[in-house]
Coordinates of C-alpha atoms and ligand atoms in Angstrom, one line a residue:
X1 CA 0.2 0.2 -0.2
X2 CA 1.8 3.7 -0.8
X3 CA 1.6 6.3 1.9
X4 CA -0.4 8.8 1.7
X5 CA 1.1 12.4 2.7
X6 CA -0.5 15.4 3.2
X7 CA -1.3 17.3 -0.3
X8 CA 0.5 20.6 0.7
X9 CA 4.3 18.2 1.1
X10 CA 3.7 18.9 -2.9
X11 CA 3.9 22.0 -2.5
X12 CA 7.1 22.8 -0.6
X13 CA 9.7 23.8 -2.1
X14 CA 13.6 23.5 -1.2
X15 CA 17.1 26.5 -1.1
X16 CA 19.1 25.3 -3.8
X17 CA 22.0 26.1 -2.3
X18 CA 22.0 22.7 -0.2
X19 CA 21.8 20.8 -3.6
X20 CA 24.4 22.4 -5.5
X21 CA 27.0 22.5 -2.2
X22 CA 26.0 18.7 -2.3
X23 CA 27.0 18.2 -5.8
X24 CA 30.1 20.9 -5.3
X25 CA 31.0 18.3 -2.6
X26 CA 30.6 15.5 -4.7
X27 CA 32.8 16.7 -6.9
X28 CA 35.7 17.5 -4.8
X29 CA 35.6 13.8 -3.9
X30 CA 36.4 13.3 -7.2
X31 CA 39.6 15.0 -6.9
X32 CA 38.0 18.0 -8.5
X33 CA 39.3 22.0 -7.2
X34 CA 36.0 24.0 -6.9
X35 CA 35.3 27.1 -5.4
X36 CA 33.0 27.5 -3.8
X37 CA 30.8 30.9 -3.7
X38 CA 27.1 29.0 -3.7
X39 CA 26.5 28.7 -0.1
X40 CA 25.8 31.9 2.0
X41 CA 27.6 31.8 5.2
X42 CA 30.6 33.6 6.9
X43 CA 33.6 31.6 6.2
X44 CA 35.1 33.6 9.2
X45 CA 35.3 31.0 12.9
X46 CA 32.8 31.8 15.4
X47 CA 34.7 33.8 18.4
X48 CA 36.7 32.7 20.4
X49 CA 35.3 34.3 23.7
X50 CA 31.5 32.8 22.1
X51 CA 33.2 29.5 21.5
X52 CA 34.3 29.3 25.5
X53 CA 30.4 30.6 26.5
X54 CA 28.8 27.8 25.0
X55 CA 31.2 25.4 26.1
X56 CA 31.7 27.1 29.6
X57 CA 27.6 27.0 29.8
X58 CA 27.7 23.2 28.9
X59 CA 30.2 22.1 32.1
X60 CA 28.5 24.7 34.1
X61 CA 26.0 22.4 33.5
X62 CA 23.1 23.8 31.4
X63 CA 21.8 20.9 29.9
X64 CA 18.2 20.9 30.3
X65 CA 15.9 22.7 29.1
X66 CA 14.7 26.5 29.1
X67 CA 11.8 28.7 29.3
X68 CA 10.8 28.1 25.4
X69 CA 10.7 31.8 24.3
X70 CA 14.2 32.0 25.5
X71 CA 16.4 32.4 29.0
X72 CA 16.1 35.9 30.5
X73 CA 19.5 36.9 30.1
X74 CA 19.5 36.6 27.0
X75 CA 16.1 38.3 25.7
X76 CA 17.7 41.2 28.4
X77 CA 20.5 41.3 26.2
X78 CA 18.7 41.2 22.5
X79 CA 16.4 44.2 23.7
X80 CA 20.3 46.1 24.8
X81 CA 21.5 45.4 21.5
X82 CA 18.9 47.2 20.0
X83 CA 18.6 49.8 22.0
X84 CA 22.4 50.3 21.6
X85 CA 22.4 49.3 17.4
X86 CA 18.4 51.0 16.5
X87 CA 18.0 53.0 19.5
X88 CA 14.9 51.8 19.6
X89 CA 12.7 50.3 23.0
X90 CA 11.6 46.4 22.6
X91 CA 10.3 44.5 25.6
X92 CA 12.0 41.6 26.2
X93 CA 8.6 39.8 27.0
X94 CA 8.2 40.0 23.3
X95 CA 11.7 38.6 21.9
X96 CA 11.2 35.3 21.1
X97 CA 14.4 33.1 21.1
X98 CA 14.1 30.5 17.7
X99 CA 16.9 28.3 16.4
X100 CA 17.5 30.2 13.7
X101 CA 16.7 32.9 11.6
X102 CA 14.4 30.3 9.7
X103 CA 11.6 30.0 12.0
X104 CA 11.0 33.2 12.5
X105 CA 9.8 33.3 8.8
X106 CA 8.5 29.4 9.4
X107 CA 6.1 31.2 12.0
X108 CA 4.8 34.1 10.7
X109 CA 3.9 32.4 7.8
X110 CA 2.2 30.0 8.9
X111 CA 0.8 31.9 11.5
X112 CA -1.0 34.1 8.9
X113 CA -1.0 32.1 5.5
X114 CA -4.2 29.2 5.1
X115 CA -6.6 29.0 1.4
X116 CA -7.6 32.0 0.2
X117 CA -4.8 34.4 2.1
X118 CA -2.3 36.2 -0.1
X119 CA 1.1 36.9 1.4
X120 CA 3.0 39.6 -0.5
X121 CA 7.2 38.3 -0.6
X122 CA 10.3 39.9 -2.3
X123 CA 11.3 37.9 -5.7
X124 CA 13.8 37.4 -6.2
X125 CA 14.2 36.6 -2.3
X126 CA 15.2 34.4 0.1
X127 CA 13.8 31.1 -1.7
X128 CA 12.0 29.5 1.7
X129 CA 9.4 32.5 1.9
X130 CA 7.1 31.6 -1.8
X131 CA 8.2 27.6 0.0
X132 CA 6.6 28.2 3.1
X133 CA 3.2 30.6 1.9
X134 CA 3.1 27.6 -0.5
X135 CA 3.0 25.3 2.1
X136 CA 0.7 26.5 4.3
X137 CA -1.9 27.0 0.8
X138 CA -1.7 31.0 0.7
X139 CA -1.5 32.6 -2.4
X140 CA 2.4 33.8 -2.4
X141 CA 2.1 37.6 -4.4
X142 CA 5.6 38.4 -5.6
X143 CA 7.3 41.4 -5.5
X144 CA 9.7 42.6 -8.3
X145 CA 12.5 43.7 -7.1
X146 CA 14.8 45.0 -10.1
X147 CA 18.3 45.5 -11.0
X148 CA 17.6 49.5 -11.9
X149 CA 16.5 50.6 -8.9
X150 CA 19.5 48.6 -7.2
X151 CA 17.3 45.8 -6.4
X152 CA 15.4 48.0 -3.8
X153 CA 11.7 47.6 -3.7
X154 CA 9.7 50.7 -4.9
X155 CA 7.0 51.3 -1.8
X156 CA 4.1 52.8 -4.2
X157 CA 4.3 49.2 -6.4
X158 CA 4.5 46.8 -2.9
X159 CA 1.3 49.2 -2.0
X160 CA 0.0 48.2 -5.3
X161 CA -0.3 44.9 -4.8
X162 CA -2.1 44.3 -1.7
X163 CA -5.5 43.7 -1.7
X164 CA -8.1 43.2 1.4
X165 CA -6.9 38.8 1.2
X166 CA -3.6 40.2 1.5
X167 CA -2.4 39.5 5.4
X168 CA 1.5 39.6 5.1
X169 CA 4.0 41.6 3.9
X170 CA 8.0 40.2 3.5
X171 CA 10.6 42.7 3.1
X172 CA 14.3 42.0 3.9
X173 CA 16.8 44.8 4.0
X174 CA 20.0 44.6 3.1
X175 CA 18.5 41.3 0.7
X176 CA 19.3 37.9 -0.1
X177 CA 20.2 37.4 -3.2
X178 CA 20.8 40.7 -4.5
X179 CA 22.7 42.7 -1.8
X180 CA 20.3 45.1 -2.7
X181 CA 19.7 47.6 0.2
X182 CA 16.5 49.8 0.8
X183 CA 16.7 53.5 1.4
X184 CA 14.9 55.4 4.0
X185 CA 12.3 57.5 1.4
X186 CA 11.4 54.2 0.0
X187 CA 10.4 52.6 4.1
X188 CA 9.1 56.4 5.1
X189 CA 6.4 55.7 1.8
X190 CA 5.6 52.1 2.5
X191 CA 4.8 52.7 6.1
X192 CA 3.2 55.5 5.1
X193 CA 1.1 53.6 2.5
X194 CA 0.3 50.8 4.9
X195 CA -1.7 52.9 7.3
X196 CA -4.8 52.2 4.5
X197 CA -4.1 49.3 5.1
X198 CA -4.6 48.3 9.1
X199 CA -4.6 44.7 8.2
X200 CA -1.3 43.7 6.2
X201 CA 0.8 42.5 9.5
X202 CA 4.7 42.9 7.9
X203 CA 7.5 40.4 8.6
X204 CA 11.2 42.1 8.1
X205 CA 13.6 40.0 7.5
X206 CA 17.0 42.3 8.7
X207 CA 19.5 39.3 9.3
X208 CA 22.1 41.4 7.0
X209 CA 21.1 44.4 9.2
X210 CA 24.9 44.9 10.3
X211 CA 26.5 44.3 7.2
X212 CA 26.1 47.3 5.5
X213 CA 29.1 49.4 3.1
X214 CA 30.0 52.7 2.3
X215 CA 29.2 54.2 5.0
X216 CA 25.3 53.2 4.8
X217 CA 22.8 53.0 7.8
X218 CA 20.8 50.3 8.5
X219 CA 17.2 50.9 8.1
X220 CA 14.9 48.8 10.6
X221 CA 11.5 48.8 10.2
X222 CA 11.4 49.0 14.1
X223 CA 11.7 52.4 14.6
X224 CA 8.9 52.9 12.8
X225 CA 6.2 53.4 16.0
X226 CA 3.5 52.9 13.9
X227 CA 3.6 50.1 12.8
X228 CA 5.0 48.1 15.9
X229 CA 1.5 46.8 17.0
X230 CA 1.5 44.5 13.1
X231 CA 5.4 44.5 12.8
X232 CA 7.5 41.0 13.1
X233 CA 11.0 41.4 13.6
X234 CA 13.5 38.4 12.0
X235 CA 17.5 38.4 13.4
X236 CA 19.9 36.4 14.2
X237 CA 23.0 35.4 15.6
X238 CA 24.3 33.2 12.3
X239 CA 25.5 36.2 9.9
X240 CA 26.4 38.8 12.4
X241 CA 28.7 36.4 14.9
X242 CA 29.2 33.8 11.9
X243 CA 27.4 31.0 13.9
X244 CA 25.1 29.6 11.4
X245 CA 25.4 25.7 12.6
X246 CA 24.8 26.6 16.0
X247 CA 21.3 27.3 14.9
X248 CA 20.4 30.5 17.1
X249 CA 18.3 33.5 16.0
X250 CA 15.6 35.7 17.8
X251 CA 12.2 37.3 16.4
X252 CA 10.4 40.6 18.1
X253 CA 6.9 40.2 18.1
X254 CA 3.8 42.5 19.4
X255 CA 2.4 42.3 21.4
X256 CA -0.6 40.9 20.5
X257 CA 1.0 37.2 19.1
X258 CA 3.9 37.0 21.1
X259 CA 2.0 34.2 23.0
X260 CA 0.6 32.9 19.8
X261 CA 4.6 32.4 18.2
X262 CA 5.3 30.8 21.5
X263 CA 2.2 28.4 21.5
X264 CA 4.3 27.9 18.3
X265 CA 7.5 27.3 19.6
X266 CA 6.6 24.6 22.3
X267 CA 4.5 22.7 19.9
X268 CA 7.5 22.4 17.4
X269 CA 11.0 22.9 19.4
X270 CA 10.6 23.5 22.7
X271 CA 13.2 26.0 23.2
X272 CA 16.5 26.1 22.4
X273 CA 19.8 24.5 23.1
X274 CA 20.7 25.7 25.7
X275 CA 24.3 26.4 25.4
X276 CA 24.0 27.9 22.1
X277 CA 21.7 30.4 23.8
X278 CA 24.6 31.4 26.3
X279 CA 26.9 32.0 23.6
X280 CA 24.7 34.6 22.2
X281 CA 25.0 35.9 25.6
X282 CA 28.4 36.5 24.9
X283 CA 28.3 37.1 21.2
X284 CA 25.6 40.4 22.2
X285 CA 27.4 41.2 25.1
X286 CA 31.1 41.0 24.4
X287 CA 33.1 42.6 22.2
X288 CA 31.6 43.9 18.5
X289 CA 35.4 44.0 17.2
X290 CA 35.4 40.4 15.1
X291 CA 32.1 42.0 13.7
X292 CA 33.2 44.8 11.9
X293 CA 36.5 42.8 11.1
X294 CA 34.4 40.6 9.9
X295 CA 32.2 43.3 7.2
X296 CA 35.6 45.4 6.7
X297 CA 36.8 42.0 4.8
X298 CA 33.5 41.5 3.2
X299 CA 33.9 44.9 1.8
X300 CA 37.3 44.5 0.2
X301 CA 36.0 41.3 -1.0
X302 CA 32.7 43.2 -2.7
X303 CA 35.3 45.7 -4.6
X304 CA 37.3 42.8 -5.8
X305 CA 34.1 40.2 -7.5
X306 CA 32.2 43.4 -8.3
X307 CA 35.1 44.8 -10.9
X308 CA 35.8 41.0 -11.7
X309 CA 32.5 40.5 -13.2
X310 CA 32.2 43.7 -15.0
X311 CA 35.4 43.1 -16.5
X312 CA 33.9 39.5 -17.8
X313 CA 32.2 39.2 -21.5
X314 CA 28.1 39.8 -21.8
X315 CA 28.4 39.9 -17.6
X316 CA 27.1 43.5 -15.3
X317 CA 27.1 43.8 -12.1
X318 CA 25.3 46.7 -9.9
X319 CA 27.3 47.2 -6.6
X320 CA 25.2 45.8 -3.8
X321 CA 24.8 47.5 -0.7
X322 CA 25.0 45.4 2.0
X323 CA 25.2 41.0 3.1
X324 CA 27.7 39.1 1.0
X325 CA 26.3 38.4 -2.0
X326 CA 26.9 39.9 -5.7
X327 CA 24.2 39.3 -8.5
X328 CA 25.4 39.7 -11.9
X329 CA 23.0 40.1 -15.1
X330 CA 24.4 37.3 -17.1
X331 CA 22.3 37.7 -19.5
X332 CA 24.3 38.9 -22.3
X333 CA 26.9 35.7 -22.3
X334 CA 23.7 34.0 -23.6
X335 CA 23.3 31.1 -21.5
X336 CA 20.4 30.4 -19.4
X337 CA 21.0 31.3 -15.3
X338 CA 20.5 28.1 -14.8
X339 CA 22.6 26.0 -17.7
X340 CA 25.3 28.8 -16.4
X341 CA 25.1 27.3 -12.8
X342 CA 25.2 23.6 -14.6
X343 CA 28.6 24.5 -17.1
X344 CA 30.1 27.1 -14.1
X345 CA 30.3 24.0 -11.9
X346 CA 30.8 21.2 -14.1
X347 CA 33.3 22.5 -16.1
X348 CA 34.9 25.6 -14.6
X349 CA 34.3 23.9 -10.6
X350 CA 32.8 27.2 -9.5
X351 CA 29.8 26.7 -7.9
X352 CA 27.7 29.9 -7.7
X353 CA 23.6 29.7 -8.1
X354 CA 21.3 30.3 -10.9
X355 CA 18.9 33.6 -9.9
X356 CA 15.7 31.4 -10.6
X357 CA 17.3 29.4 -7.0
X358 CA 15.4 32.4 -5.7
X359 CA 12.2 33.0 -7.9
X360 CA 11.2 33.6 -11.6
X361 CA 12.5 37.4 -11.4
X362 CA 15.6 35.9 -10.6
X363 CA 16.2 35.0 -14.8
X364 CA 19.1 36.6 -15.8
X365 CA 20.8 36.9 -13.3
X366 CA 23.3 34.2 -10.9
X367 CA 24.0 34.6 -7.1
X368 CA 27.7 34.8 -5.9
X369 CA 29.1 34.7 -2.4
X370 CA 31.7 36.4 -2.0
X371 CA 32.7 35.3 1.6
X372 CA 35.7 33.2 0.3
X373 CA 39.1 34.4 0.4
X374 CA 40.5 37.3 -2.2
X375 CA 42.3 34.6 -4.3
X376 CA 39.5 32.1 -4.1
X377 CA 37.2 35.0 -5.7
X378 CA 40.4 36.3 -8.5
X379 CA 40.9 32.3 -9.1
X380 CA 37.2 31.5 -9.5
X381 CA 36.2 34.6 -12.1
X382 CA 39.5 33.5 -14.3
X383 CA 38.0 30.4 -14.2
X384 CA 34.9 32.0 -15.5
X385 CA 36.0 34.1 -17.9
X386 CA 38.3 31.5 -19.9
X387 CA 34.6 29.5 -19.9
X388 CA 33.5 31.8 -21.4
X389 CA 36.0 33.1 -23.8
X390 CA 35.9 29.2 -25.2
X391 CA 32.1 29.1 -25.6
X392 CA 32.9 32.4 -27.8
X393 CA 35.6 30.8 -29.9
X394 CA 33.6 27.8 -29.8
X395 CA 30.7 29.5 -31.3
X396 CA 32.3 31.5 -33.8
Ligands
PLP1 N1 16.7 35.6 6.4 C1 18.1 35.7 5.1 C2 17.3 36.3 4.2 C3 18.7 34.5 5.0 O1 19.2 34.8 3.8 C4 18.9 33.7 5.7 C5 19.9 32.5 5.4 O2 20.8 32.0 4.5 C6 18.2 33.3 6.9 C7 16.9 34.2 6.9 C8 18.4 31.9 7.7 O3 18.7 32.2 8.5 P1 19.9 31.4 9.6 O4 20.3 30.5 8.9 O5 19.8 31.5 10.8 O6 17.9 30.2 9.6

């Protein structure tokens, strides 16, 4: 007898980054030299004082469950950190500590998504937004992000997508996969326009909020008091502190949703690994030099990769304002994004992702993560240049 899965399992998407990583690893195992610019995680180690705090927590006997919403000192540290960085007051009671940034998006989307509901999300954008929206039964409404606007949203365009059925609007700045940042005036316009749509909740994914270049400042939706009663903030430690494998994130929920979010946590994971929470506390309360050094290294690599991409035949790349991704337009090469991704890996030994892994509006683009050394980035660009030149010569 065949097993009968719930129909919604058929609508669950995935994150191609993990598949490309597996293919790259398989090629490496065959002895091929692979440069991985595919995976979205810092290539730095978690700073030592954070690791030590995690180890100490285990030695001190923090082996048991913690409160479902997270240990109080950590939620207090999150509130202090938000105040230090954004000058915004947040109550520790509204903070939910979760196992990674993804959990907040899953909770927010399943809280609002059901058949008949609409959820607006960035496209190209983090693939899990669209995947979970479909899984929830809601209709995904793409907010197209365009190169000529530096991949920032246009507030009027976003507002034009709102209908009486819209339940949730997802925004992400600085963004994955484009590195785009939304200017303050667009956020101002969006928030002003949302006054006319009080039925719409907002989830702001600010996980790259501390990775900004050329003196840009982070604009957080937390700093708009008018929407605080319907704003869900997604943030965490993964990118800022090079802690992707610790599985630690947090959200800030409005008063009327926080108990529901905590209930989802209790149903799903009970609480976050206790030692990871103590490590997260050390990250927020300790020195921030490692964060600044890492962002400075990304700033240098960003210059290197953007310059090199713009020298490739048929490729143009706008300068990303944040995160650690470049999103070049490769439509001039004659290769579709997915084909480009595949030949680049199989023939040039460079792993990067097709723009279509981030939604239909990513066609014509590739995503390169520059969380890799300058030497590796330069070598990857040399290999891609050779690949493109050989293909052009073959055609003539
Ligand atoms: N949000 C965005 C925009 C991301 O790019 C990522 C990870 O790549 C996440 C959230 C998820 O982060 P985490 O690894 O903490 O779940």
